[in-house]
Amino acid sequence: RRLTGHHETSSIHDFSAGVANRGCSIRIPRQVAEERKGYLEDRRPSSNCDPYSVTEAIVRTVCLEE
């Protein structure tokens, strides 16, 4: 039910990132956006996966794609 996009998370079919937006897949805290350094909050439900592979995918999607 959390993955429908009707609650405080985005739909499983959409990926989004935003500053201080709790409805996005990846939330970027306001202070992190202002200082351009810090951490990202992955708001998607967790599963059993390699954290290094997940981090690579997040960085590739959020930081490297234009």
Tab-separated table of N, CA, C and O in Angstrom:
chain	number	residue	atom	x	y	z
A	1	ARG	N	0.806	-1.211	0.000
A	1	ARG	CA	0.000	0.000	0.000
A	1	ARG	C	0.841	1.263	0.000
A	1	ARG	O	0.405	2.280	-0.496
A	2	ARG	N	2.064	1.182	0.566
A	2	ARG	CA	2.919	2.372	0.603
A	2	ARG	C	3.414	2.761	-0.781
A	2	ARG	O	3.820	3.882	-0.994
A	3	LEU	N	3.417	1.853	-1.714
A	3	LEU	CA	4.023	2.111	-3.017
A	3	LEU	C	3.043	2.643	-4.055
A	3	LEU	O	3.368	2.732	-5.227
A	4	THR	N	1.839	2.996	-3.644
A	4	THR	CA	0.836	3.478	-4.592
A	4	THR	C	1.036	4.935	-4.951
A	4	THR	O	0.545	5.387	-5.975
A	5	GLY	N	1.711	5.697	-4.115
A	5	GLY	CA	1.902	7.117	-4.356
A	5	GLY	C	0.817	7.965	-3.710
A	5	GLY	O	0.826	9.189	-3.819
A	6	HIS	N	-0.122	7.329	-3.010
A	6	HIS	CA	-1.208	8.069	-2.372
A	6	HIS	C	-0.849	8.547	-0.966
A	6	HIS	O	-1.587	9.316	-0.378
A	7	HIS	N	0.262	8.072	-0.430
A	7	HIS	CA	0.656	8.429	0.928
A	7	HIS	C	1.900	9.313	0.862
A	7	HIS	O	2.073	10.045	-0.101
A	8	GLU	N	2.778	9.251	1.842
A	8	GLU	CA	3.972	10.107	1.868
A	8	GLU	C	5.143	9.521	1.104
A	8	GLU	O	6.284	9.867	1.359
A	9	THR	N	4.907	8.643	0.175
A	9	THR	CA	5.969	8.099	-0.671
A	9	THR	C	5.514	8.175	-2.115
A	9	THR	O	4.325	8.259	-2.395
A	10	SER	N	6.482	8.120	-3.028
A	10	SER	CA	6.120	8.156	-4.440
A	10	SER	C	5.714	6.764	-4.899
A	10	SER	O	5.957	5.768	-4.236
A	11	SER	N	5.113	6.711	-6.074
A	11	SER	CA	4.677	5.444	-6.657
A	11	SER	C	5.878	4.572	-6.984
A	11	SER	O	6.965	5.081	-7.297
A	12	ILE	N	5.692	3.267	-6.947
A	12	ILE	CA	6.768	2.335	-7.294
A	12	ILE	C	7.160	2.485	-8.759
A	12	ILE	O	8.257	2.136	-9.162
A	13	HIS	N	6.288	3.041	-9.576
A	13	HIS	CA	6.540	3.178	-11.002
A	13	HIS	C	7.244	4.490	-11.353
A	13	HIS	O	7.631	4.690	-12.502
A	14	ASP	N	7.414	5.383	-10.407
A	14	ASP	CA	8.043	6.678	-10.649
A	14	ASP	C	9.260	6.847	-9.744
A	14	ASP	O	9.272	6.366	-8.621
A	15	PHE	N	10.262	7.538	-10.249
A	15	PHE	CA	11.413	7.891	-9.432
A	15	PHE	C	11.502	9.401	-9.415
A	15	PHE	O	11.392	10.048	-10.460
A	16	SER	N	11.686	9.956	-8.241
A	16	SER	CA	11.793	11.409	-8.137
A	16	SER	C	12.749	11.766	-7.007
A	16	SER	O	12.993	10.981	-6.102
A	17	ALA	N	13.295	12.956	-7.112
A	17	ALA	CA	14.166	13.483	-6.065
A	17	ALA	C	13.788	14.933	-5.844
A	17	ALA	O	13.408	15.623	-6.792
A	18	GLY	N	13.869	15.391	-4.600
A	18	GLY	CA	13.512	16.767	-4.332
A	18	GLY	C	14.038	17.244	-3.002
A	18	GLY	O	14.296	16.458	-2.097
A	19	VAL	N	14.204	18.544	-2.911
A	19	VAL	CA	14.696	19.164	-1.682
A	19	VAL	C	13.536	19.295	-0.702
A	19	VAL	O	12.506	19.882	-1.028
A	20	ALA	N	13.714	18.717	0.470
A	20	ALA	CA	12.750	18.789	1.574
A	20	ALA	C	11.364	18.281	1.177
A	20	ALA	O	10.370	18.696	1.741
A	21	ASN	N	11.307	17.384	0.205
A	21	ASN	CA	10.032	16.847	-0.263
A	21	ASN	C	9.884	15.414	0.229
A	21	ASN	O	10.556	14.509	-0.263
A	22	ARG	N	8.989	15.191	1.175
A	22	ARG	CA	8.803	13.867	1.746
A	22	ARG	C	8.036	12.931	0.819
A	22	ARG	O	7.920	11.752	1.068
A	23	GLY	N	7.520	13.439	-0.278
A	23	GLY	CA	6.791	12.617	-1.230
A	23	GLY	C	7.661	12.061	-2.339
A	23	GLY	O	7.193	11.341	-3.201
A	24	CYS	N	8.951	12.398	-2.336
A	24	CYS	CA	9.875	11.930	-3.367
A	24	CYS	C	10.503	10.601	-2.977
A	24	CYS	O	10.519	10.217	-1.818
A	25	SER	N	11.062	9.939	-3.988
A	25	SER	CA	11.808	8.705	-3.733
A	25	SER	C	13.081	9.002	-2.951
A	25	SER	O	13.441	8.288	-2.023
A	26	ILE	N	13.790	10.053	-3.364
A	26	ILE	CA	15.014	10.483	-2.695
A	26	ILE	C	14.794	11.894	-2.176
A	26	ILE	O	14.527	12.814	-2.948
A	27	ARG	N	14.892	12.073	-0.868
A	27	ARG	CA	14.710	13.389	-0.259
A	27	ARG	C	16.083	13.973	0.030
A	27	ARG	O	16.945	13.344	0.623
A	28	ILE	N	16.286	15.214	-0.392
A	28	ILE	CA	17.521	15.937	-0.128
A	28	ILE	C	17.203	16.977	0.945
A	28	ILE	O	16.379	17.865	0.713
A	29	PRO	N	17.785	16.855	2.127
A	29	PRO	CA	17.506	17.828	3.183
A	29	PRO	C	17.859	19.253	2.735
A	29	PRO	O	18.791	19.467	1.957
A	30	ARG	N	17.117	20.224	3.203
A	30	ARG	CA	17.296	21.622	2.801
A	30	ARG	C	18.728	22.097	3.051
A	30	ARG	O	19.339	22.766	2.209
A	31	GLN	N	19.284	21.774	4.209
A	31	GLN	CA	20.648	22.210	4.536
A	31	GLN	C	21.664	21.599	3.570
A	31	GLN	O	22.625	22.245	3.172
A	32	VAL	N	21.448	20.359	3.190
A	32	VAL	CA	22.348	19.693	2.244
A	32	VAL	C	22.306	20.416	0.899
A	32	VAL	O	23.332	20.642	0.265
A	33	ALA	N	21.118	20.794	0.450
A	33	ALA	CA	20.989	21.517	-0.821
A	33	ALA	C	21.694	22.871	-0.750
A	33	ALA	O	22.353	23.279	-1.718
A	34	GLU	N	21.578	23.551	0.373
A	34	GLU	CA	22.216	24.862	0.518
A	34	GLU	C	23.731	24.755	0.569
A	34	GLU	O	24.433	25.544	-0.060
A	35	GLU	N	24.246	23.763	1.306
A	35	GLU	CA	25.695	23.603	1.456
A	35	GLU	C	26.318	22.785	0.336
A	35	GLU	O	27.534	22.717	0.222
A	36	ARG	N	25.464	22.114	-0.469
A	36	ARG	CA	25.901	21.261	-1.574
A	36	ARG	C	26.813	20.130	-1.110
A	36	ARG	O	27.720	19.696	-1.820
A	37	LYS	N	26.556	19.641	0.092
A	37	LYS	CA	27.273	18.480	0.623
A	37	LYS	C	26.434	17.900	1.747
A	37	LYS	O	25.609	18.582	2.348
A	38	GLY	N	26.614	16.609	1.989
A	38	GLY	CA	25.865	15.967	3.060
A	38	GLY	C	25.355	14.600	2.646
A	38	GLY	O	26.093	13.817	2.061
A	39	TYR	N	24.101	14.330	2.909
A	39	TYR	CA	23.556	13.000	2.685
A	39	TYR	C	22.219	13.086	1.958
A	39	TYR	O	21.587	14.128	1.878
A	40	LEU	N	21.798	11.962	1.393
A	40	LEU	CA	20.495	11.826	0.757
A	40	LEU	C	19.676	10.863	1.584
A	40	LEU	O	20.212	9.940	2.193
A	41	GLU	N	18.377	11.031	1.601
A	41	GLU	CA	17.491	10.119	2.323
A	41	GLU	C	16.699	9.312	1.302
A	41	GLU	O	15.902	9.861	0.548
A	42	ASP	N	16.969	8.016	1.254
A	42	ASP	CA	16.238	7.119	0.356
A	42	ASP	C	14.945	6.733	1.049
A	42	ASP	O	14.960	6.043	2.059
A	43	ARG	N	13.810	7.184	0.545
A	43	ARG	CA	12.523	6.973	1.199
A	43	ARG	C	11.785	5.759	0.659
A	43	ARG	O	10.670	5.476	1.056
A	44	ARG	N	12.415	5.024	-0.268
A	44	ARG	CA	11.771	3.823	-0.802
A	44	ARG	C	11.904	2.684	0.206
A	44	ARG	O	12.839	2.653	0.998
A	45	PRO	N	10.978	1.747	0.195
A	45	PRO	CA	11.075	0.610	1.116
A	45	PRO	C	12.363	-0.176	0.868
A	45	PRO	O	12.795	-0.314	-0.280
A	46	SER	N	12.955	-0.658	1.911
A	46	SER	CA	14.212	-1.397	1.771
A	46	SER	C	13.955	-2.857	1.397
A	46	SER	O	12.863	-3.372	1.508
A	47	SER	N	15.005	-3.485	0.945
A	47	SER	CA	14.961	-4.917	0.642
A	47	SER	C	16.365	-5.455	0.827
A	47	SER	O	17.287	-4.724	1.157
A	48	ASN	N	16.538	-6.721	0.613
A	48	ASN	CA	17.849	-7.331	0.771
A	48	ASN	C	18.662	-7.085	-0.490
A	48	ASN	O	18.510	-7.770	-1.486
A	49	CYS	N	19.511	-6.076	-0.477
A	49	CYS	CA	20.357	-5.784	-1.629
A	49	CYS	C	21.710	-5.284	-1.150
A	49	CYS	O	21.881	-4.883	-0.015
A	50	ASP	N	22.640	-5.290	-2.073
A	50	ASP	CA	23.997	-4.828	-1.789
A	50	ASP	C	23.998	-3.303	-1.657
A	50	ASP	O	23.661	-2.598	-2.609
A	51	PRO	N	24.342	-2.768	-0.477
A	51	PRO	CA	24.286	-1.316	-0.290
A	51	PRO	C	25.216	-0.549	-1.236
A	51	PRO	O	24.924	0.582	-1.609
A	52	TYR	N	26.306	-1.151	-1.661
A	52	TYR	CA	27.217	-0.484	-2.585
A	52	TYR	C	26.591	-0.358	-3.973
A	52	TYR	O	26.716	0.664	-4.634
A	53	SER	N	25.890	-1.396	-4.411
A	53	SER	CA	25.199	-1.339	-5.706
A	53	SER	C	24.075	-0.314	-5.677
A	53	SER	O	23.863	0.425	-6.641
A	54	VAL	N	23.355	-0.267	-4.565
A	54	VAL	CA	22.258	0.688	-4.432
A	54	VAL	C	22.793	2.115	-4.421
A	54	VAL	O	22.268	2.992	-5.108
A	55	THR	N	23.866	2.349	-3.675
A	55	THR	CA	24.460	3.680	-3.620
A	55	THR	C	24.958	4.103	-4.997
A	55	THR	O	24.764	5.252	-5.412
A	56	GLU	N	25.579	3.187	-5.725
A	56	GLU	CA	26.040	3.507	-7.076
A	56	GLU	C	24.869	3.916	-7.970
A	56	GLU	O	24.940	4.905	-8.701
A	57	ALA	N	23.777	3.179	-7.910
A	57	ALA	CA	22.604	3.486	-8.732
A	57	ALA	C	22.004	4.841	-8.364
A	57	ALA	O	21.610	5.617	-9.239
A	58	ILE	N	21.959	5.138	-7.079
A	58	ILE	CA	21.413	6.436	-6.633
A	58	ILE	C	22.294	7.575	-7.120
A	58	ILE	O	21.810	8.560	-7.679
A	59	VAL	N	23.606	7.466	-6.920
A	59	VAL	CA	24.520	8.525	-7.337
A	59	VAL	C	24.490	8.680	-8.853
A	59	VAL	O	24.451	9.800	-9.373
A	60	ARG	N	24.481	7.568	-9.589
A	60	ARG	CA	24.441	7.639	-11.040
A	60	ARG	C	23.179	8.342	-11.520
A	60	ARG	O	23.210	9.182	-12.415
A	61	THR	N	22.036	8.063	-10.879
A	61	THR	CA	20.762	8.644	-11.289
A	61	THR	C	20.615	10.091	-10.856
A	61	THR	O	20.216	10.949	-11.628
A	62	VAL	N	20.940	10.380	-9.605
A	62	VAL	CA	20.697	11.718	-9.049
A	62	VAL	C	21.798	12.706	-9.424
A	62	VAL	O	21.513	13.858	-9.744
A	63	CYS	N	23.043	12.270	-9.420
A	63	CYS	CA	24.154	13.203	-9.585
A	63	CYS	C	24.744	13.233	-10.990
A	63	CYS	O	25.213	14.283	-11.431
A	64	LEU	N	24.761	12.116	-11.688
A	64	LEU	CA	25.516	12.053	-12.935
A	64	LEU	C	24.667	12.207	-14.194
A	64	LEU	O	25.180	12.641	-15.207
A	65	GLU	N	23.400	11.818	-14.161
A	65	GLU	CA	22.567	11.952	-15.345
A	65	GLU	C	22.092	13.385	-15.493
A	65	GLU	O	21.794	14.057	-14.534
A	66	GLU	N	22.032	13.842	-16.717
A	66	GLU	CA	21.637	15.230	-16.947
A	66	GLU	C	20.313	15.302	-17.637
A	66	GLU	O	19.853	14.572	-18.334
